[in-house]
């Protein structure tokens, strides 16, 4: 098989894998916009994932390009067809064959960024990587969960304080019913923000390839990739998402309507702001870990409502272990796959 035929095969296989990563993204990360509403008991898992699919697609199609640009062009100068194949295969292995099998909500963002980094180190070397964007991305991984945790803690305390000052029973049926509508609205906003930030995890590595092979303008290529990825996310969320939703909604901390609303709104605001503000300022939206932002908001309301007893430390430790392992594992996998492919093609 000559190199052109092999590249064509890699492109086809890579796009299939990219779609499967999108399916895994829906399965693994559907919990992020829906866990609080489900955990608070205001909506069923089935209805929650339907809203997730609709609003995730809306966010991906309208603002997904902001982070796609970062994944596809921000960290490395350009991603080749073998490089994109290596990145999506490494991501698929870690997210679908390891994490989802054991019901752990790992960060797909960490996985794809690690995979792009592994490819970039082999293809370009450290000196040609955009270290500024890479460092900002890593800093955002630290600051985003801390921001969502702090915001959720403050928002929960503020809501309780306002209701108590107004001499309203915090847990009365009327208050809980009103807040349940706000919580469902926060779910929709959170799903929109998730789509805007996370669609790049599934299809961002193909931005420059779609422009070149499909002969499409930059923006058109990203919209097409967003639509392609959104279909996969919807399938994954609707068919396999409930298992992880149950883990995130019930096993990290117990939620009521007030804590659920505080956590969901905090998560949505953090994800949306990290997507939009950096793009406006520097031209690259930050591919933050929406998994970490979600967990941060849940821990924040857990601490606010029940102190340390409000948080399940065993689940948090297990999640943290997988998150720490993600970048080095995906980078190593991607680098090894890319090197094997270019060796096979006679390009090494």
mmCIF file of C-alpha atoms in Angstrom:
data_model
loop_
_atom_site.group_PDB
_atom_site.id
_atom_site.type_symbol
_atom_site.label_atom_id
_atom_site.label_comp_id
_atom_site.label_asym_id
_atom_site.label_seq_id
_atom_site.Cartn_x
_atom_site.Cartn_y
_atom_site.Cartn_z
ATOM 1 C CA UNK A 1 0.000 0.000 0.000
ATOM 2 C CA UNK A 2 1.474 3.352 -1.036
ATOM 3 C CA UNK A 3 1.590 6.365 1.266
ATOM 4 C CA UNK A 4 -1.393 8.129 -0.375
ATOM 5 C CA UNK A 5 -3.627 5.078 0.000
ATOM 6 C CA UNK A 6 -2.461 4.609 3.588
ATOM 7 C CA UNK A 7 -3.196 8.268 4.399
ATOM 8 C CA UNK A 8 -6.685 7.878 2.913
ATOM 9 C CA UNK A 9 -7.253 4.788 5.040
ATOM 10 C CA UNK A 10 -5.962 6.579 8.146
ATOM 11 C CA UNK A 11 -8.272 9.527 7.437
ATOM 12 C CA UNK A 12 -11.300 7.242 7.133
ATOM 13 C CA UNK A 13 -10.390 5.247 10.236
ATOM 14 C CA UNK A 14 -9.580 8.436 12.124
ATOM 15 C CA UNK A 15 -12.970 9.987 11.361
ATOM 16 C CA UNK A 16 -14.689 6.798 12.513
ATOM 17 C CA UNK A 17 -12.641 6.912 15.718
ATOM 18 C CA UNK A 18 -13.421 10.616 16.100
ATOM 19 C CA UNK A 19 -17.124 9.810 15.939
ATOM 20 C CA UNK A 20 -16.630 7.031 18.481
ATOM 21 C CA UNK A 21 -14.781 9.493 20.739
ATOM 22 C CA UNK A 22 -17.809 11.787 20.420
ATOM 23 C CA UNK A 23 -20.026 8.871 21.450
ATOM 24 C CA UNK A 24 -17.715 8.225 24.408
ATOM 25 C CA UNK A 25 -17.786 11.928 25.238
ATOM 26 C CA UNK A 26 -21.565 11.792 25.440
ATOM 27 C CA UNK A 27 -21.440 8.617 27.518
ATOM 28 C CA UNK A 28 -18.656 9.801 29.821
ATOM 29 C CA UNK A 29 -19.531 13.479 30.198
ATOM 30 C CA UNK A 30 -23.325 13.647 29.976
ATOM 31 C CA UNK A 31 -23.161 13.780 33.770
ATOM 32 C CA UNK A 32 -21.585 17.218 33.815
ATOM 33 C CA UNK A 33 -24.622 19.347 32.872
ATOM 34 C CA UNK A 34 -27.196 16.927 34.274
ATOM 35 C CA UNK A 35 -25.855 15.536 37.548
ATOM 36 C CA UNK A 36 -27.112 18.313 39.805
ATOM 37 C CA UNK A 37 -30.690 18.324 38.495
ATOM 38 C CA UNK A 38 -30.866 14.528 38.598
ATOM 39 C CA UNK A 39 -29.218 14.369 42.027
ATOM 40 C CA UNK A 40 -31.692 16.906 43.386
ATOM 41 C CA UNK A 41 -34.588 14.830 42.064
ATOM 42 C CA UNK A 42 -36.165 17.525 39.855
ATOM 43 C CA UNK A 43 -35.820 15.635 36.558
ATOM 44 C CA UNK A 44 -35.420 12.033 35.455
ATOM 45 C CA UNK A 45 -32.172 10.810 33.916
ATOM 46 C CA UNK A 46 -33.926 10.165 30.568
ATOM 47 C CA UNK A 47 -35.354 13.692 30.304
ATOM 48 C CA UNK A 48 -32.066 15.168 31.462
ATOM 49 C CA UNK A 49 -30.059 13.476 28.709
ATOM 50 C CA UNK A 50 -32.566 14.624 26.062
ATOM 51 C CA UNK A 51 -32.053 18.237 27.170
ATOM 52 C CA UNK A 52 -28.314 17.538 27.255
ATOM 53 C CA UNK A 53 -28.316 16.385 23.618
ATOM 54 C CA UNK A 54 -30.312 19.381 22.371
ATOM 55 C CA UNK A 55 -28.416 22.139 24.161
ATOM 56 C CA UNK A 56 -24.988 20.552 23.684
ATOM 57 C CA UNK A 57 -25.568 20.625 19.919
ATOM 58 C CA UNK A 58 -26.636 24.276 20.143
ATOM 59 C CA UNK A 59 -23.451 25.230 21.995
ATOM 60 C CA UNK A 60 -21.236 23.219 19.653
ATOM 61 C CA UNK A 61 -22.706 24.744 16.498
ATOM 62 C CA UNK A 62 -22.673 28.352 17.702
ATOM 63 C CA UNK A 63 -19.472 28.595 19.766
ATOM 64 C CA UNK A 64 -17.612 25.313 19.379
ATOM 65 C CA UNK A 65 -15.104 26.913 17.013
ATOM 66 C CA UNK A 66 -13.589 28.866 19.917
ATOM 67 C CA UNK A 67 -11.937 25.792 21.449
ATOM 68 C CA UNK A 68 -11.637 23.796 18.209
ATOM 69 C CA UNK A 69 -9.116 26.373 17.067
ATOM 70 C CA UNK A 70 -7.051 25.782 20.224
ATOM 71 C CA UNK A 71 -6.975 21.991 19.834
ATOM 72 C CA UNK A 72 -6.416 22.035 16.072
ATOM 73 C CA UNK A 73 -4.027 24.969 15.698
ATOM 74 C CA UNK A 74 -3.164 26.378 19.104
ATOM 75 C CA UNK A 75 -0.810 23.871 20.739
ATOM 76 C CA UNK A 76 0.921 22.541 17.602
ATOM 77 C CA UNK A 77 1.414 24.356 14.270
ATOM 78 C CA UNK A 78 -0.668 21.814 12.349
ATOM 79 C CA UNK A 79 -1.939 18.276 12.828
ATOM 80 C CA UNK A 80 -1.280 15.815 10.006
ATOM 81 C CA UNK A 81 -3.531 12.898 9.073
ATOM 82 C CA UNK A 82 -1.276 10.352 10.871
ATOM 83 C CA UNK A 83 -1.101 12.721 13.859
ATOM 84 C CA UNK A 84 -4.874 13.125 14.054
ATOM 85 C CA UNK A 85 -5.287 9.354 13.816
ATOM 86 C CA UNK A 86 -2.790 8.815 16.647
ATOM 87 C CA UNK A 87 -4.483 11.426 18.857
ATOM 88 C CA UNK A 88 -8.020 10.106 18.428
ATOM 89 C CA UNK A 89 -6.942 6.465 18.796
ATOM 90 C CA UNK A 90 -5.090 7.257 22.040
ATOM 91 C CA UNK A 91 -8.123 9.184 23.290
ATOM 92 C CA UNK A 92 -10.491 6.378 22.348
ATOM 93 C CA UNK A 93 -8.376 3.766 24.131
ATOM 94 C CA UNK A 94 -8.148 5.720 27.400
ATOM 95 C CA UNK A 95 -11.686 7.084 27.521
ATOM 96 C CA UNK A 96 -13.678 4.225 26.004
ATOM 97 C CA UNK A 97 -11.678 1.104 26.736
ATOM 98 C CA UNK A 98 -10.454 2.054 30.213
ATOM 99 C CA UNK A 99 -12.395 4.822 31.986
ATOM 100 C CA UNK A 100 -15.961 4.184 30.822
ATOM 101 C CA UNK A 101 -15.597 0.466 31.505
ATOM 102 C CA UNK A 102 -15.063 1.154 35.201
ATOM 103 C CA UNK A 103 -17.621 3.980 35.400
ATOM 104 C CA UNK A 104 -15.137 6.788 36.045
ATOM 105 C CA UNK A 105 -15.760 10.259 34.615
ATOM 106 C CA UNK A 106 -12.232 11.059 33.377
ATOM 107 C CA UNK A 107 -11.423 14.303 31.624
ATOM 108 C CA UNK A 108 -11.663 13.872 27.860
ATOM 109 C CA UNK A 109 -10.062 17.321 27.603
ATOM 110 C CA UNK A 110 -6.961 16.165 29.472
ATOM 111 C CA UNK A 111 -6.901 13.094 27.259
ATOM 112 C CA UNK A 112 -7.048 14.876 23.886
ATOM 113 C CA UNK A 113 -4.656 17.651 24.938
ATOM 114 C CA UNK A 114 -2.222 15.019 26.213
ATOM 115 C CA UNK A 115 -2.593 13.115 22.935
ATOM 116 C CA UNK A 116 -1.957 16.249 20.841
ATOM 117 C CA UNK A 117 1.047 17.031 23.047
ATOM 118 C CA UNK A 118 2.465 13.525 22.569
ATOM 119 C CA UNK A 119 2.078 13.812 18.799
ATOM 120 C CA UNK A 120 3.569 17.316 18.781
ATOM 121 C CA UNK A 121 6.671 16.287 20.706
ATOM 122 C CA UNK A 122 7.442 13.547 18.173
ATOM 123 C CA UNK A 123 6.434 15.494 15.048
ATOM 124 C CA UNK A 124 7.803 18.957 15.876
ATOM 125 C CA UNK A 125 9.856 18.801 19.062
ATOM 126 C CA UNK A 126 9.317 20.928 22.150
ATOM 127 C CA UNK A 127 10.740 24.114 20.592
ATOM 128 C CA UNK A 128 7.986 24.336 17.945
ATOM 129 C CA UNK A 129 5.053 23.895 20.296
ATOM 130 C CA UNK A 130 3.041 26.936 21.367
ATOM 131 C CA UNK A 131 4.111 26.761 24.998
ATOM 132 C CA UNK A 132 2.167 29.908 25.887
ATOM 133 C CA UNK A 133 -1.170 28.364 24.901
ATOM 134 C CA UNK A 134 -0.163 25.050 26.488
ATOM 135 C CA UNK A 135 0.710 26.698 29.813
ATOM 136 C CA UNK A 136 -2.521 28.725 29.808
ATOM 137 C CA UNK A 137 -4.441 25.515 29.185
ATOM 138 C CA UNK A 138 -2.739 23.738 32.085
ATOM 139 C CA UNK A 139 -3.331 26.723 34.383
ATOM 140 C CA UNK A 140 -6.995 26.722 33.387
ATOM 141 C CA UNK A 141 -7.213 23.084 34.477
ATOM 142 C CA UNK A 142 -6.176 24.160 37.974
ATOM 143 C CA UNK A 143 -8.113 27.412 38.182
ATOM 144 C CA UNK A 144 -11.413 26.213 36.693
ATOM 145 C CA UNK A 145 -12.306 23.588 39.345
ATOM 146 C CA UNK A 146 -11.150 25.931 42.109
ATOM 147 C CA UNK A 147 -13.306 28.684 40.594
ATOM 148 C CA UNK A 148 -16.367 26.441 40.346
ATOM 149 C CA UNK A 149 -15.831 25.140 43.882
ATOM 150 C CA UNK A 150 -15.525 28.664 45.311
ATOM 151 C CA UNK A 151 -18.449 30.002 43.283
ATOM 152 C CA UNK A 152 -20.700 27.083 44.254
ATOM 153 C CA UNK A 153 -19.789 27.469 47.932
ATOM 154 C CA UNK A 154 -20.519 31.212 47.913
ATOM 155 C CA UNK A 155 -23.689 30.892 45.829
ATOM 156 C CA UNK A 156 -25.123 28.209 48.108
ATOM 157 C CA UNK A 157 -24.415 30.276 51.228
ATOM 158 C CA UNK A 158 -25.865 33.385 49.539
ATOM 159 C CA UNK A 159 -29.116 31.666 48.541
ATOM 160 C CA UNK A 160 -29.625 30.252 52.039
ATOM 161 C CA UNK A 161 -28.824 33.642 53.620
ATOM 162 C CA UNK A 162 -31.295 35.491 51.349
ATOM 163 C CA UNK A 163 -34.075 33.011 52.059
ATOM 164 C CA UNK A 164 -33.446 33.104 55.803
ATOM 165 C CA UNK A 165 -33.377 36.930 55.832
ATOM 166 C CA UNK A 166 -36.687 36.932 53.974
ATOM 167 C CA UNK A 167 -38.020 34.572 56.668
ATOM 168 C CA UNK A 168 -38.772 31.956 54.047
ATOM 169 C CA UNK A 169 -38.553 28.281 54.905
ATOM 170 C CA UNK A 170 -35.512 27.177 52.922
ATOM 171 C CA UNK A 171 -36.940 23.707 52.386
ATOM 172 C CA UNK A 172 -40.597 24.634 51.854
ATOM 173 C CA UNK A 173 -42.427 23.120 48.888
ATOM 174 C CA UNK A 174 -42.882 26.528 47.224
ATOM 175 C CA UNK A 175 -39.192 27.420 47.397
ATOM 176 C CA UNK A 176 -38.094 24.020 46.143
ATOM 177 C CA UNK A 177 -40.586 24.114 43.255
ATOM 178 C CA UNK A 178 -39.417 27.575 42.170
ATOM 179 C CA UNK A 179 -35.755 26.642 42.406
ATOM 180 C CA UNK A 180 -36.390 23.428 40.487
ATOM 181 C CA UNK A 181 -37.292 25.509 37.412
ATOM 182 C CA UNK A 182 -34.093 27.518 37.812
ATOM 183 C CA UNK A 183 -32.162 24.268 38.187
ATOM 184 C CA UNK A 184 -33.526 22.888 34.909
ATOM 185 C CA UNK A 185 -32.659 26.208 33.246
ATOM 186 C CA UNK A 186 -29.138 25.879 34.637
ATOM 187 C CA UNK A 187 -28.952 22.366 33.176
ATOM 188 C CA UNK A 188 -29.731 23.784 29.725
ATOM 189 C CA UNK A 189 -27.142 26.568 30.108
ATOM 190 C CA UNK A 190 -24.571 24.099 31.386
ATOM 191 C CA UNK A 191 -25.189 21.748 28.433
ATOM 192 C CA UNK A 192 -24.801 24.685 26.034
ATOM 193 C CA UNK A 193 -21.497 25.686 27.644
ATOM 194 C CA UNK A 194 -20.375 22.049 27.595
ATOM 195 C CA UNK A 195 -21.063 21.808 23.861
ATOM 196 C CA UNK A 196 -19.179 25.029 23.167
ATOM 197 C CA UNK A 197 -16.115 23.826 25.096
ATOM 198 C CA UNK A 198 -16.034 20.057 24.660
ATOM 199 C CA UNK A 199 -16.973 19.484 21.012
ATOM 200 C CA UNK A 200 -13.307 20.199 20.219
ATOM 201 C CA UNK A 201 -12.299 17.108 22.170
ATOM 202 C CA UNK A 202 -13.934 14.874 19.573
ATOM 203 C CA UNK A 203 -13.235 16.693 16.309
ATOM 204 C CA UNK A 204 -10.773 19.546 16.937
ATOM 205 C CA UNK A 205 -7.757 17.585 15.664
ATOM 206 C CA UNK A 206 -9.329 17.530 12.193
ATOM 207 C CA UNK A 207 -9.709 21.302 11.723
ATOM 208 C CA UNK A 208 -6.712 21.860 9.440
ATOM 209 C CA UNK A 209 -7.259 18.516 7.692
ATOM 210 C CA UNK A 210 -10.894 19.416 6.907
ATOM 211 C CA UNK A 211 -9.771 22.767 5.531
ATOM 212 C CA UNK A 212 -7.134 21.174 3.311
ATOM 213 C CA UNK A 213 -8.845 17.968 2.170
ATOM 214 C CA UNK A 214 -12.393 19.338 2.061
ATOM 215 C CA UNK A 215 -11.251 22.681 0.643
ATOM 216 C CA UNK A 216 -13.503 24.459 3.096
ATOM 217 C CA UNK A 217 -12.985 27.847 4.743
ATOM 218 C CA UNK A 218 -11.807 27.778 8.358
ATOM 219 C CA UNK A 219 -15.180 28.550 9.971
ATOM 220 C CA UNK A 220 -17.177 26.266 7.646
ATOM 221 C CA UNK A 221 -14.865 23.348 8.427
ATOM 222 C CA UNK A 222 -15.370 23.831 12.160
ATOM 223 C CA UNK A 223 -19.175 24.031 11.832
ATOM 224 C CA UNK A 224 -19.200 20.800 9.803
ATOM 225 C CA UNK A 225 -17.025 19.083 12.401
ATOM 226 C CA UNK A 226 -19.256 20.419 15.201
ATOM 227 C CA UNK A 227 -22.349 18.912 13.560
ATOM 228 C CA UNK A 228 -20.520 15.612 13.029
ATOM 229 C CA UNK A 229 -19.388 15.467 16.656
ATOM 230 C CA UNK A 230 -22.740 16.580 18.087
ATOM 231 C CA UNK A 231 -24.463 13.562 16.549
ATOM 232 C CA UNK A 232 -21.999 11.238 18.268
ATOM 233 C CA UNK A 233 -22.317 13.020 21.612
ATOM 234 C CA UNK A 234 -26.112 12.742 21.467
ATOM 235 C CA UNK A 235 -25.935 9.000 20.753
ATOM 236 C CA UNK A 236 -23.476 8.421 23.597
ATOM 237 C CA UNK A 237 -25.399 10.517 26.092
ATOM 238 C CA UNK A 238 -28.750 8.918 25.345
ATOM 239 C CA UNK A 239 -27.525 5.322 25.326
ATOM 240 C CA UNK A 240 -24.656 5.110 27.825
ATOM 241 C CA UNK A 241 -24.659 8.341 29.842
ATOM 242 C CA UNK A 242 -26.971 7.269 32.706
ATOM 243 C CA UNK A 243 -24.310 5.098 34.400
ATOM 244 C CA UNK A 244 -21.864 7.972 34.928
ATOM 245 C CA UNK A 245 -24.701 10.390 35.734
ATOM 246 C CA UNK A 246 -25.597 8.141 38.656
ATOM 247 C CA UNK A 247 -21.984 8.199 39.913
ATOM 248 C CA UNK A 248 -21.675 11.981 39.744
ATOM 249 C CA UNK A 249 -25.194 12.781 40.955
ATOM 250 C CA UNK A 250 -25.371 10.520 43.992
ATOM 251 C CA UNK A 251 -21.928 9.306 45.059
ATOM 252 C CA UNK A 252 -19.776 12.443 45.432
ATOM 253 C CA UNK A 253 -22.226 14.407 47.567
ATOM 254 C CA UNK A 254 -25.949 14.313 48.294
ATOM 255 C CA UNK A 255 -27.903 17.130 46.655
ATOM 256 C CA UNK A 256 -31.112 19.006 47.333
ATOM 257 C CA UNK A 257 -32.655 21.633 45.038
ATOM 258 C CA UNK A 258 -30.671 24.524 46.549
ATOM 259 C CA UNK A 259 -27.307 22.787 46.427
ATOM 260 C CA UNK A 260 -28.086 21.398 42.966
ATOM 261 C CA UNK A 261 -28.923 24.847 41.598
ATOM 262 C CA UNK A 262 -25.819 26.435 43.157
ATOM 263 C CA UNK A 263 -23.558 23.703 41.774
ATOM 264 C CA UNK A 264 -25.058 23.626 38.268
ATOM 265 C CA UNK A 265 -25.101 27.385 37.772
ATOM 266 C CA UNK A 266 -21.532 27.692 39.062
ATOM 267 C CA UNK A 267 -20.327 24.967 36.724
ATOM 268 C CA UNK A 268 -22.111 26.502 33.722
ATOM 269 C CA UNK A 269 -20.723 29.985 34.362
ATOM 270 C CA UNK A 270 -17.150 28.743 34.774
ATOM 271 C CA UNK A 271 -17.208 26.602 31.609
ATOM 272 C CA UNK A 272 -18.826 29.368 29.550
ATOM 273 C CA UNK A 273 -16.441 32.074 30.753
ATOM 274 C CA UNK A 274 -13.315 29.962 30.193
ATOM 275 C CA UNK A 275 -14.567 29.226 26.670
ATOM 276 C CA UNK A 276 -15.520 32.765 25.704
ATOM 277 C CA UNK A 277 -13.321 35.285 27.525
ATOM 278 C CA UNK A 278 -9.892 33.879 26.496
ATOM 279 C CA UNK A 279 -11.101 33.637 22.883
ATOM 280 C CA UNK A 280 -12.076 37.306 22.926
ATOM 281 C CA UNK A 281 -8.769 38.317 24.532
ATOM 282 C CA UNK A 282 -6.187 36.069 22.812
ATOM 283 C CA UNK A 283 -8.056 34.227 20.057
ATOM 284 C CA UNK A 284 -8.056 30.815 21.761
ATOM 285 C CA UNK A 285 -10.809 29.448 24.012
ATOM 286 C CA UNK A 286 -9.456 27.377 26.887
ATOM 287 C CA UNK A 287 -10.170 23.626 26.622
ATOM 288 C CA UNK A 288 -10.853 23.221 30.317
ATOM 289 C CA UNK A 289 -11.770 19.981 31.998
ATOM 290 C CA UNK A 290 -15.519 20.260 32.374
ATOM 291 C CA UNK A 291 -15.272 17.067 34.446
ATOM 292 C CA UNK A 292 -13.111 18.866 36.998
ATOM 293 C CA UNK A 293 -15.301 21.975 36.917
ATOM 294 C CA UNK A 294 -18.349 19.825 37.644
ATOM 295 C CA UNK A 295 -16.630 17.946 40.452
ATOM 296 C CA UNK A 296 -15.378 21.246 41.891
ATOM 297 C CA UNK A 297 -18.896 22.672 42.030
ATOM 298 C CA UNK A 298 -20.222 19.503 43.675
ATOM 299 C CA UNK A 299 -17.466 19.585 46.282
ATOM 300 C CA UNK A 300 -18.152 23.296 46.865
ATOM 301 C CA UNK A 301 -21.812 22.777 47.713
ATOM 302 C CA UNK A 302 -20.924 19.663 49.694
ATOM 303 C CA UNK A 303 -18.597 21.694 51.892
ATOM 304 C CA UNK A 304 -21.105 24.550 52.164
ATOM 305 C CA UNK A 305 -24.022 22.343 53.140
ATOM 306 C CA UNK A 306 -22.414 19.633 55.220
ATOM 307 C CA UNK A 307 -18.742 20.419 55.754
ATOM 308 C CA UNK A 308 -16.367 17.542 55.086
ATOM 309 C CA UNK A 309 -19.156 15.077 55.836
ATOM 310 C CA UNK A 310 -20.942 16.364 52.722
ATOM 311 C CA UNK A 311 -18.244 14.923 50.435
ATOM 312 C CA UNK A 312 -17.438 11.268 49.732
ATOM 313 C CA UNK A 313 -13.601 11.194 49.980
ATOM 314 C CA UNK A 314 -13.233 7.711 48.476
ATOM 315 C CA UNK A 315 -14.964 8.689 45.236
ATOM 316 C CA UNK A 316 -13.033 11.981 45.051
ATOM 317 C CA UNK A 317 -9.717 10.118 45.530
ATOM 318 C CA UNK A 318 -10.579 7.600 42.824
ATOM 319 C CA UNK A 319 -11.561 10.342 40.382
ATOM 320 C CA UNK A 320 -8.408 12.354 41.161
ATOM 321 C CA UNK A 321 -6.161 9.328 40.540
ATOM 322 C CA UNK A 322 -7.570 8.796 37.053
ATOM 323 C CA UNK A 323 -7.344 12.522 36.247
ATOM 324 C CA UNK A 324 -3.655 12.700 37.256
ATOM 325 C CA UNK A 325 -2.809 9.667 35.116
ATOM 326 C CA UNK A 326 -4.672 10.913 32.048
ATOM 327 C CA UNK A 327 -2.183 13.337 30.420
ATOM 328 C CA UNK A 328 0.976 11.190 30.665
ATOM 329 C CA UNK A 329 -0.887 8.055 29.578
ATOM 330 C CA UNK A 330 -2.574 9.679 26.565
ATOM 331 C CA UNK A 331 0.618 11.526 25.536
ATOM 332 C CA UNK A 332 2.640 8.307 25.641
ATOM 333 C CA UNK A 333 -0.019 6.359 23.739
ATOM 334 C CA UNK A 334 -0.340 9.028 21.050
ATOM 335 C CA UNK A 335 3.425 9.411 20.607
ATOM 336 C CA UNK A 336 3.874 5.635 20.298
ATOM 337 C CA UNK A 337 1.011 5.258 17.812
ATOM 338 C CA UNK A 338 2.208 8.187 15.690
ATOM 339 C CA UNK A 339 5.777 6.881 15.590
ATOM 340 C CA UNK A 340 4.534 3.409 14.615
ATOM 341 C CA UNK A 341 2.387 4.845 11.820
ATOM 342 C CA UNK A 342 5.090 7.043 10.280
ATOM 343 C CA UNK A 343 7.538 4.149 10.522
ATOM 344 C CA UNK A 344 5.058 1.982 8.622
ATOM 345 C CA UNK A 345 4.678 4.745 6.030
ATOM 346 C CA UNK A 346 8.447 5.123 5.702
ATOM 347 C CA UNK A 347 8.355 8.686 7.047
ATOM 348 C CA UNK A 348 10.371 8.129 10.243
#
